[in-house]
Amino acid sequence: MSARHSLRLATLAASLLFAVGVHADTVLLNASYDVARDLYKDFNPAFQKAWQAKTGEKVEIKQSHGGSSKQVRAVADGLEADVVTMNQATDVDFLADKGLVAKDYHKKFPTNASPYTSTMVFIVRKGNPKAIKDWSDLIKSGVQVIVPHPKNTGNGRYTYLAAWGYALKQPGGNDKSAQDFVGKLLKNAPLFGTGGRDATTTFMQRRLGDVLVTFESEAELIAKEFGRGDFEVVYPSVSILTEFPVAVVDKVVDKKGTRKQAQAYLEYLWSKEGQEIIAENYLRPRDAEVLKKHAAQFPAIKTFTVDETFGGWGKAFKAHFVDGGSFDQIYSVK
């Protein structure tokens, strides 16, 4: 898909989602990843109310959702998002390299500019007919795995790195054994979703696959949309900690004069009310008190970070997702 076409789609998505506008003093556009639409549907009114109470100003928040990497390419190509709220640092780094976002964006907000975390879990059919309990079950013959595209989506990249990290942690694990393991897993993927929500639709509505690998939070969104009778959530023995960086798009807010509102909008994610909304959307809040309050909905799971296991997103991306990286090496022989 061309960059121009991506931009048209992202702009169209924003206009369709919020075609019915209200009179506002200021309009902000939040370009975000696919699965975050429900979170911000809840968060935006809370911020608008708080901001109006504090300043008297009415702010309208528009949303644009899609695969995270497609979204940042649209912003780089001219989509005038005031803020980006993504699911991995690589995508925001891309905008920083383009001069749209500060190089040190991760220092502009608390907790590495990630207001919440999650992890990758398995969604299986009710009764777990293929007895899927851990990553090793995903490479068994006859098991179909549904994931978004690992090269183009944040959800897919986290899945890929989670499986790779699991393999590294097995006795005698090394990069060769991890590549073999991930290769077997991808052979069990009949297709790749274009984003997290597309993969969910494939699994839940098209009824393809035995297991969907996705963010922990997506499981509850599935329950809200489809009910709890059709699936179960399986927590593997170990998975990856996922972080969700946010940033102000400097070039846009300076042009529009919206820096103050954009900064406040993102800062509100760390407020008590923002953290509560985050927890209610089954994302793990950073605030210790809020996390403790909602502890029952976040089962304990061993996690590893991209920094610990792969040396950071820059190294991980270069090793696995650039042209000719491990994904291409694996997929070319799939």
Phi, psi and omega in degrees: 000135182287158178298322180296321179294320178300318180297317180299318181295315182296318179295318178298319180300316180296317183292324180289321182293328185229045182295329181268092183274170175234158178298129181217151177285326183221143177240128176248146173245125177254112175269121189223173180278169191303312192278354186273001188298323182289322177302309185284337173298326178276322187286320187303312179299326180295317178295315182303316181295315181295318182292319180293322179295326183279320189241343186083359184267135174270127179241128173262135179250119173261150182239146169226124183238150177177185173305137189301317182291325176295323180296315182290329175294322177297319178296316179297330181272358174129355175296120190274070175278133176285325179223155171239139179229098192249179182249010171196154185294329183306320183290319178289324176302323179301317179289326176296320179295332179275357180081012181270333183233148180300141178301325181259037182305328183291347178262357184280344181223164181295170173044051176061030179061024177242105187285352180201168178228172172204194176206170182264130181230177181251135169253123181237165178294154181307132182087355179046061187300336178264009176051050182273119182236334184210175183303325183298336179285342182283348180256006180288150179299134176090357178265124178259127184250130178253122178218155171288168184296122183294335184274336189246352185229148178295317178303314180295321180293319178297320178299313180301312182288328177297316179294319179297315180296321177301313182296321179299328185275357177281156179308127180076009183295139176207181184298325180294314181292326179293319179296320177298317182296311181295325177300318178294321179297315182293331176296336178272002178264111184289338179196166176246132174289155179281346178192177182300317182291324177297319178296320177299316179299319179300317184285314188274320185264318179276349176061033176266142173091159178260337183211138174251126175262123184203177178297145176309319183297329182295331180301318181286328176293324176296317180299319179296321187275322188246354185087168185262001187280349190253354186209166174228155177257131179243126176264119178290173184294331180206148179208185186261144174277124181256134179243157191228085186288147177235155180201150170278136177272097190304315185298325182282313183293328178290326178289318185271346184074034185245018184301315184300314182290319181296318179297315181296322180301313180288321179300328183294342176298332181268357178290164178302317180294318178299317180293325176296315179297321177300312180296320180294340175263016173063031168256143186282114183290156177280331182292121186298321181293317180293320178298317179297320180299325184254020188303328184298334183268001180236085181304147178295138177209140175288133178229158171232155182259162175297321180297314184295316192264332186238001179078020179104164184294327180300312179293319181297317181296316182295323182284329192243328192242354174286165176301128182089358178287187187300323180299313179298321179298319179289311189289334180293340180249009181298000000 
